[in-house]
Short mmCIF file of C-alpha atoms in Angstrom, two decimals:
data_model
loop_
_atom_site.label_atom_id
_atom_site.label_comp_id
_atom_site.label_asym_id
_atom_site.label_seq_id
_atom_site.Cartn_x
_atom_site.Cartn_y
_atom_site.Cartn_z
CA MET A 6 -7.22 -34.21 -43.74
CA LEU A 7 -8.90 -31.08 -42.07
CA ARG A 8 -7.60 -27.92 -41.11
CA THR A 9 -8.30 -27.45 -37.42
CA ALA A 10 -5.37 -24.52 -36.49
CA ILE A 11 -3.48 -21.33 -37.96
CA ARG A 12 -1.45 -18.74 -37.25
CA ALA A 13 -2.13 -15.53 -38.26
CA THR A 14 0.17 -12.81 -40.53
CA ASP A 15 0.02 -9.56 -41.26
CA ASP A 16 -1.18 -10.40 -44.33
CA GLY A 17 -4.35 -12.64 -43.55
CA PHE A 18 -5.26 -15.84 -43.88
CA GLN A 19 -5.33 -18.39 -46.82
CA ALA A 20 -8.82 -18.06 -48.11
CA ASP A 21 -9.01 -21.84 -48.63
CA ALA A 22 -8.40 -22.22 -44.76
CA LEU A 23 -10.70 -19.42 -43.57
CA PRO A 24 -13.84 -22.15 -43.25
CA LEU A 25 -11.84 -25.15 -41.70
CA VAL A 26 -9.76 -22.82 -38.59
CA ARG A 27 -10.93 -23.76 -35.28
CA SER A 28 -8.48 -22.76 -33.13
CA LEU A 29 -6.36 -18.96 -33.83
CA ALA A 30 -3.37 -17.67 -32.59
CA PRO A 31 -2.07 -14.11 -34.00
CA SER A 32 1.56 -13.11 -33.35
CA ARG A 33 1.93 -11.34 -30.47
CA ARG A 34 3.14 -8.27 -31.91
CA ALA A 35 -0.05 -8.03 -34.26
CA ALA A 36 -1.19 -4.53 -33.70
CA SER A 37 -4.61 -5.59 -35.60
CA LEU A 38 -7.04 -8.24 -36.82
CA PRO A 39 -6.58 -9.36 -40.46
CA ASP A 40 -9.61 -7.86 -42.21
CA ASP A 41 -10.93 -11.59 -43.25
CA PHE A 42 -10.69 -12.33 -39.40
CA GLY A 43 -14.64 -12.39 -39.58
CA ALA A 44 -14.59 -15.08 -41.97
CA LEU A 45 -12.97 -17.55 -39.98
CA SER A 46 -16.88 -19.13 -39.32
CA ALA A 47 -15.37 -22.63 -37.66
CA LEU A 48 -13.53 -21.27 -34.95
CA THR A 49 -14.00 -22.46 -31.65
CA ASP A 50 -10.78 -21.02 -29.57
CA CYS A 51 -9.24 -17.22 -30.32
CA ASP A 52 -5.86 -16.84 -28.21
CA LEU A 53 -5.03 -13.48 -28.15
CA HIS A 54 -2.85 -13.78 -24.55
CA GLY A 55 -0.14 -11.48 -24.50
CA CYS A 56 -0.75 -9.18 -27.34
CA GLU A 57 0.37 -6.41 -26.04
CA TYR A 58 -0.36 -3.88 -29.39
CA LEU A 59 -3.55 -4.87 -29.82
CA THR A 60 -5.63 -1.93 -29.02
CA SER A 61 -9.08 -2.83 -30.17
CA LEU A 62 -11.37 -5.78 -31.58
CA PRO A 63 -12.94 -5.88 -34.50
CA ASP A 64 -16.39 -5.17 -35.33
CA CYS A 65 -16.49 -8.48 -37.52
CA ILE A 66 -15.87 -10.60 -34.50
CA SER A 67 -19.74 -10.73 -33.97
CA ASN A 68 -19.60 -13.20 -37.18
CA LEU A 69 -17.86 -15.79 -35.23
CA ALA A 70 -20.88 -17.74 -34.55
CA MET A 71 -19.27 -20.78 -33.10
CA LEU A 72 -16.52 -19.04 -30.66
CA THR A 73 -16.41 -20.47 -27.45
CA ARG A 74 -13.17 -19.20 -25.50
CA LEU A 75 -11.92 -15.74 -26.02
CA ASP A 76 -8.62 -15.68 -24.30
CA ALA A 77 -7.61 -11.36 -24.80
CA ASN A 78 -5.29 -11.74 -21.15
CA TYR A 79 -2.60 -9.53 -21.09
CA CYS A 80 -3.29 -7.22 -24.26
CA THR A 81 -2.14 -4.45 -22.24
CA ASN A 82 -2.99 -1.95 -24.66
CA LEU A 83 -6.36 -3.42 -25.36
CA ASN A 84 -8.65 0.03 -24.48
CA SER A 85 -12.55 -1.28 -25.21
CA VAL A 86 -14.58 -4.11 -26.44
CA PRO A 87 -17.21 -4.04 -29.31
CA GLU A 88 -20.66 -3.90 -28.57
CA CYS A 89 -21.12 -6.30 -30.96
CA ILE A 90 -19.64 -8.78 -29.11
CA GLY A 91 -23.14 -9.65 -27.35
CA SER A 92 -23.61 -11.74 -30.56
CA LEU A 93 -21.23 -14.22 -29.25
CA THR A 94 -24.28 -16.42 -27.65
CA VAL A 95 -21.89 -19.82 -27.46
CA LEU A 96 -19.24 -18.13 -26.01
CA VAL A 97 -18.24 -20.30 -22.92
CA THR A 98 -14.83 -18.07 -21.34
CA LEU A 99 -13.97 -14.73 -21.96
CA ASP A 100 -10.83 -13.76 -20.02
CA LEU A 101 -9.91 -9.81 -20.18
CA SER A 102 -7.61 -9.95 -17.03
CA GLN A 103 -4.44 -7.69 -16.90
CA CYS A 104 -5.90 -5.78 -19.98
CA PHE A 105 -4.58 -2.26 -18.21
CA SER A 106 -5.90 -0.07 -20.84
CA LEU A 107 -9.78 -1.27 -20.52
CA THR A 108 -11.90 1.20 -19.20
CA SER A 109 -15.59 -0.23 -19.58
CA LEU A 110 -17.10 -3.02 -20.92
CA PRO A 111 -20.14 -2.86 -23.46
CA ASP A 112 -24.10 -3.33 -21.81
CA SER A 113 -24.15 -5.97 -24.61
CA ILE A 114 -22.65 -8.24 -22.52
CA GLY A 115 -25.56 -9.21 -21.10
CA GLY A 116 -26.27 -11.03 -24.33
CA LEU A 117 -23.69 -13.84 -23.58
CA ALA A 118 -25.97 -15.59 -21.54
CA ALA A 119 -28.17 -16.90 -24.28
CA LEU A 120 -28.31 -20.73 -25.10
CA THR A 121 -29.13 -21.84 -21.69
CA ALA A 122 -30.22 -25.42 -22.82
CA LEU A 123 -27.13 -26.10 -24.54
CA ASP A 124 -25.19 -25.35 -21.49
CA LEU A 125 -22.72 -22.97 -23.71
CA THR A 126 -23.24 -20.15 -22.09
CA LEU A 127 -20.50 -17.87 -20.34
CA THR A 128 -19.40 -19.37 -17.19
CA THR A 129 -15.92 -17.66 -16.53
CA LEU A 130 -15.47 -13.97 -16.91
CA ASP A 131 -11.88 -13.03 -15.79
CA LEU A 132 -11.25 -9.27 -15.80
CA GLY A 133 -8.38 -9.14 -12.84
CA SER A 134 -6.16 -6.44 -12.29
CA CYS A 135 -7.87 -4.45 -15.21
CA THR A 136 -6.48 -0.98 -13.29
CA VAL A 137 -8.41 1.72 -15.40
CA LEU A 138 -11.46 0.07 -15.37
CA TYR A 139 -14.19 2.22 -13.88
CA ASN A 140 -17.57 1.17 -15.27
CA PHE A 141 -19.52 -2.30 -15.55
CA PRO A 142 -22.58 -2.38 -16.93
CA SER A 143 -25.98 -3.14 -15.30
CA SER A 144 -26.52 -6.05 -17.93
CA ILE A 145 -24.10 -8.07 -16.19
CA GLY A 146 -26.84 -9.56 -14.23
CA SER A 147 -28.29 -10.93 -17.17
CA LEU A 148 -25.31 -13.35 -17.19
CA ALA A 149 -27.80 -16.17 -15.27
CA ALA A 150 -25.42 -18.92 -15.85
CA LEU A 151 -21.85 -17.20 -14.70
CA ALA A 152 -20.03 -19.21 -12.27
CA LYS A 153 -16.81 -17.33 -11.86
CA LEU A 154 -16.23 -13.68 -11.51
CA ASP A 155 -12.78 -12.04 -11.28
CA LEU A 156 -12.40 -8.64 -10.91
CA GLY A 157 -9.64 -8.76 -8.46
CA ASN A 158 -7.24 -5.23 -7.96
CA CYS A 159 -9.55 -3.23 -10.59
CA ASP A 160 -8.59 -0.20 -8.11
CA THR A 161 -10.86 2.58 -10.27
CA LEU A 162 -14.07 0.14 -9.89
CA SER A 163 -15.50 2.00 -6.82
CA SER A 164 -18.64 -0.47 -6.83
CA LEU A 165 -21.20 -3.13 -8.86
CA PRO A 166 -24.64 -2.44 -10.09
CA GLU A 167 -27.21 -3.97 -8.11
CA SER A 168 -28.05 -6.39 -10.85
CA VAL A 169 -25.17 -8.19 -10.00
CA GLY A 170 -27.74 -10.19 -7.55
CA GLY A 171 -29.36 -11.55 -10.63
CA LEU A 172 -26.20 -13.83 -10.81
CA THR A 173 -27.56 -16.62 -8.96
CA ALA A 174 -25.16 -19.47 -10.76
CA LEU A 175 -22.26 -18.04 -9.28
CA THR A 176 -20.13 -19.43 -6.88
CA TRP A 177 -16.79 -18.02 -7.06
CA LEU A 178 -16.60 -14.16 -6.58
CA ASN A 179 -12.95 -12.44 -6.35
CA LEU A 180 -13.72 -8.37 -5.59
CA SER A 181 -10.46 -7.37 -3.70
CA GLY A 182 -10.02 -3.79 -4.03
CA LEU A 183 -13.49 -3.19 -4.09
CA ARG A 184 -14.84 0.07 -2.42
CA ARG A 185 -18.55 -0.89 -1.62
CA LEU A 186 -20.62 -4.28 -1.88
CA PRO A 187 -24.00 -3.87 -3.40
CA ASN A 188 -27.03 -4.65 -1.07
CA SER A 189 -28.04 -7.12 -3.84
CA ILE A 190 -24.89 -9.57 -2.99
CA GLY A 191 -27.26 -11.41 -0.42
CA GLN A 192 -29.31 -13.10 -3.71
CA LEU A 193 -25.80 -14.78 -4.76
CA VAL A 194 -27.58 -17.84 -3.19
CA SER A 195 -24.67 -20.40 -4.82
CA LEU A 196 -22.02 -18.28 -3.67
CA ALA A 197 -19.34 -20.70 -2.43
CA THR A 198 -16.12 -18.48 -1.99
CA LEU A 199 -16.29 -14.26 -1.62
CA ASN A 200 -12.70 -12.78 -1.96
CA MET A 201 -12.50 -9.03 -1.13
CA THR A 202 -8.95 -9.00 0.49
CA ARG A 203 -7.33 -5.36 0.10
CA CYS A 204 -10.63 -3.63 -0.12
CA ARG A 205 -8.77 -0.82 1.92
CA THR A 206 -11.55 2.23 2.13
CA LEU A 207 -14.19 -0.60 2.84
CA LYS A 208 -15.90 0.11 6.31
CA SER A 209 -19.00 -1.98 6.33
CA LEU A 210 -20.55 -5.18 5.17
CA PRO A 211 -24.22 -4.77 4.08
CA ASP A 212 -26.67 -6.96 6.04
CA SER A 213 -27.79 -8.87 3.17
CA ILE A 214 -24.21 -10.53 3.67
CA GLY A 215 -26.32 -13.05 6.07
CA ALA A 216 -28.34 -14.39 3.04
CA LEU A 217 -25.26 -16.29 1.36
CA VAL A 218 -26.64 -19.50 2.63
CA SER A 219 -23.53 -21.71 0.18
CA LEU A 220 -20.68 -19.37 1.56
CA THR A 221 -17.94 -21.46 2.42
CA HIS A 222 -15.03 -19.30 2.21
CA LEU A 223 -14.89 -15.29 3.62
CA ARG A 224 -11.74 -13.24 2.86
CA LEU A 225 -11.75 -9.60 4.15
CA SER A 226 -7.62 -9.70 5.00
CA SER A 227 -6.15 -6.35 4.91
CA CYS A 228 -9.68 -4.48 4.49
CA LYS A 229 -7.77 -1.41 6.88
CA ARG A 230 -11.29 0.40 7.43
CA LEU A 231 -13.26 -2.23 8.17
CA THR A 232 -14.63 -1.66 11.69
CA SER A 233 -17.19 -4.28 12.35
CA LEU A 234 -18.97 -7.09 11.18
CA PRO A 235 -22.66 -7.30 10.59
CA ASP A 236 -24.85 -9.40 12.93
CA THR A 237 -26.27 -10.99 10.30
CA ILE A 238 -22.83 -13.04 9.59
CA GLY A 239 -24.07 -15.30 11.93
CA ALA A 240 -26.56 -16.56 9.69
CA LEU A 241 -23.77 -18.43 7.15
CA GLN A 242 -24.56 -21.58 8.25
CA SER A 243 -21.79 -22.98 5.49
CA LEU A 244 -19.22 -20.94 6.59
CA ARG A 245 -15.91 -22.83 6.97
CA VAL A 246 -13.16 -20.21 6.86
CA LEU A 247 -13.44 -16.47 7.71
CA ASP A 248 -9.93 -14.92 7.11
CA LEU A 249 -9.94 -11.07 9.03
CA ARG A 250 -6.26 -10.70 8.71
CA ALA A 251 -5.00 -6.85 9.38
CA CYS A 252 -8.25 -5.44 9.77
CA GLU A 253 -6.59 -3.18 11.52
CA ALA A 254 -10.00 -0.53 12.81
CA LEU A 255 -11.76 -3.78 13.75
CA THR A 256 -12.74 -3.39 17.10
CA ALA A 257 -15.15 -6.26 18.03
CA LEU A 258 -16.86 -9.35 16.68
CA PRO A 259 -20.51 -9.66 17.09
CA ASP A 260 -21.89 -12.41 19.23
CA SER A 261 -23.83 -14.03 16.46
CA ILE A 262 -20.09 -15.35 15.23
CA GLY A 263 -21.19 -18.34 17.74
CA ASN A 264 -24.15 -19.44 15.27
CA LEU A 265 -21.44 -20.08 12.76
CA ALA A 266 -21.97 -23.59 12.95
CA ALA A 267 -19.92 -25.11 10.41
CA LEU A 268 -16.60 -22.47 10.93
CA ALA A 269 -12.97 -24.78 11.04
CA GLU A 270 -10.96 -21.38 10.48
CA LEU A 271 -10.64 -18.23 11.87
CA ASN A 272 -8.30 -15.60 11.41
CA LEU A 273 -7.56 -12.76 13.46
CA ARG A 274 -3.90 -12.40 12.55
CA SER A 275 -2.59 -8.49 13.46
CA CYS A 276 -6.20 -7.56 14.37
CA ARG A 277 -4.44 -4.39 16.24
CA ARG A 278 -7.74 -2.67 17.65
CA LEU A 279 -9.41 -5.96 18.59
CA PRO A 280 -9.94 -5.75 23.04
CA GLU A 281 -11.82 -8.98 23.30
CA LEU A 282 -13.49 -11.89 21.92
CA PRO A 283 -17.42 -12.91 22.50
CA ASP A 284 -18.15 -15.36 25.16
CA SER A 285 -19.82 -16.80 21.95
CA LEU A 286 -16.59 -17.97 20.75
CA GLY A 287 -16.91 -20.75 22.97
CA GLU A 288 -20.06 -22.14 20.65
CA LEU A 289 -17.79 -23.04 17.66
CA ALA A 290 -17.84 -25.90 17.73
CA PRO A 291 -16.12 -27.15 14.74
CA LEU A 292 -13.32 -24.63 15.07
CA THR A 293 -9.97 -26.23 14.40
CA SER A 294 -7.57 -23.58 14.09
CA LEU A 295 -7.67 -19.79 15.54
CA ASP A 296 -4.69 -17.24 14.65
CA LEU A 297 -4.59 -14.33 17.08
CA THR A 298 -0.84 -13.73 16.45
CA ALA A 299 -0.07 -9.60 16.93
CA CYS A 300 -3.39 -8.77 18.47
CA SER A 301 -2.00 -6.42 20.69
CA GLU A 302 -4.96 -5.09 22.46
CA LEU A 303 -6.41 -8.17 23.71
CA GLU A 304 -5.21 -9.33 27.39
CA SER A 305 -7.43 -12.63 27.32
CA VAL A 306 -9.50 -15.17 26.04
CA PRO A 307 -13.47 -15.88 27.25
CA ASP A 308 -13.91 -18.50 30.08
CA THR A 309 -15.90 -20.49 27.04
CA PHE A 310 -12.93 -21.05 25.24
CA GLY A 311 -12.44 -24.21 26.89
CA LYS A 312 -15.45 -25.74 25.44
CA LEU A 313 -13.16 -25.30 21.59
CA VAL A 314 -12.67 -29.15 21.89
CA LEU A 315 -11.81 -29.86 18.34
CA LEU A 316 -9.28 -26.57 18.31
CA THR A 317 -5.62 -27.97 17.69
CA LYS A 318 -3.71 -25.14 16.31
CA ILE A 319 -3.67 -21.57 18.11
CA HIS A 320 -1.54 -18.81 17.07
CA THR A 321 -0.72 -16.06 19.98
CA ASP A 322 2.46 -14.74 19.07
CA GLY A 323 2.63 -11.20 20.05
CA CYS A 324 -0.15 -11.70 22.21
CA GLN A 325 1.24 -13.11 26.02
CA GLU A 326 -1.51 -12.14 27.68
CA CYS A 327 -4.25 -13.75 25.85
CA LEU A 328 -1.53 -17.08 25.20
CA THR A 329 -1.64 -17.67 29.14
CA HIS A 330 -5.63 -17.49 29.24
CA ALA A 331 -5.83 -19.69 26.37
CA ALA A 332 -3.49 -22.08 27.78
CA SER A 333 -5.47 -22.30 31.15
CA ALA A 334 -8.72 -22.67 29.35
CA LEU A 335 -7.22 -25.60 27.55
CA GLN A 336 -5.97 -27.28 30.39
CA GLN A 337 -9.36 -27.16 32.02
CA ARG A 338 -10.92 -28.42 29.19
CA ASN A 339 -8.19 -31.46 29.17
CA LEU A 340 -8.51 -32.24 32.36
CA ALA A 341 -12.43 -32.43 32.17
#
């Protein structure tokens, strides 16, 4: 019977099992991988999740020519990834999330984009909560098939290289905590979700963001220093959800926001310095949900508010004046 899975021990593997092993789950107490790790020629799935004492991956990992999934999630002491990882040409998923000691990635990571004709290129890269990761290689732009990139809570990562614009297959991007967006962000033509919550030092967005033709969800909540949005935001014709909760420095919305032809949900909760809404708000025909809770500087809504015929959810707690105006506008709409 074919042996498809094995658990490593401190003494290594049974010699006769090496060519047969397809799935590996070492002891969570392992401080290193056995010397014969690289001899697992049939290995497709390597589960290192929670190996908290593991500090590095051996160079012999490059011998695992069949490896499609490498899960190193919560390897909290893993401080480096070997340069030779770029030779894993059929790797589909690489999970390095919660590797709190990881400070950088090798340039060779860009080599994980080979064999696209076999649809076996890297599609998921998870680095969430790598809190000391400060360097991201420019070779990332070579991952032409990458669909999901999670860099959430990588608090020491200040920016991304401009080469990130080469990720034309990317559909989901989590950059929560990042300090600055590269101008090349607009080249991500397949991007549907961009999460930039808690980017506390982010002051502005590049104009190129308006080129994200596939973007449906833009989340910017708790970007405490964000003062404005670029006029180009109005070019996001696919955008359905715009979340600006707790953007406490936001003082205005651009008139171009009225051009968001697909926008269904606008969340402005706790935008405490926002004094007014643009007249163009009334052009948001698909809008069904608007949250103005705790917008304490907001005294009224524009007269065009009554044109929002699909609006069914409006929250105005802590914004009594705008509640009165909104109710009046909606009443006139209903009478009409």
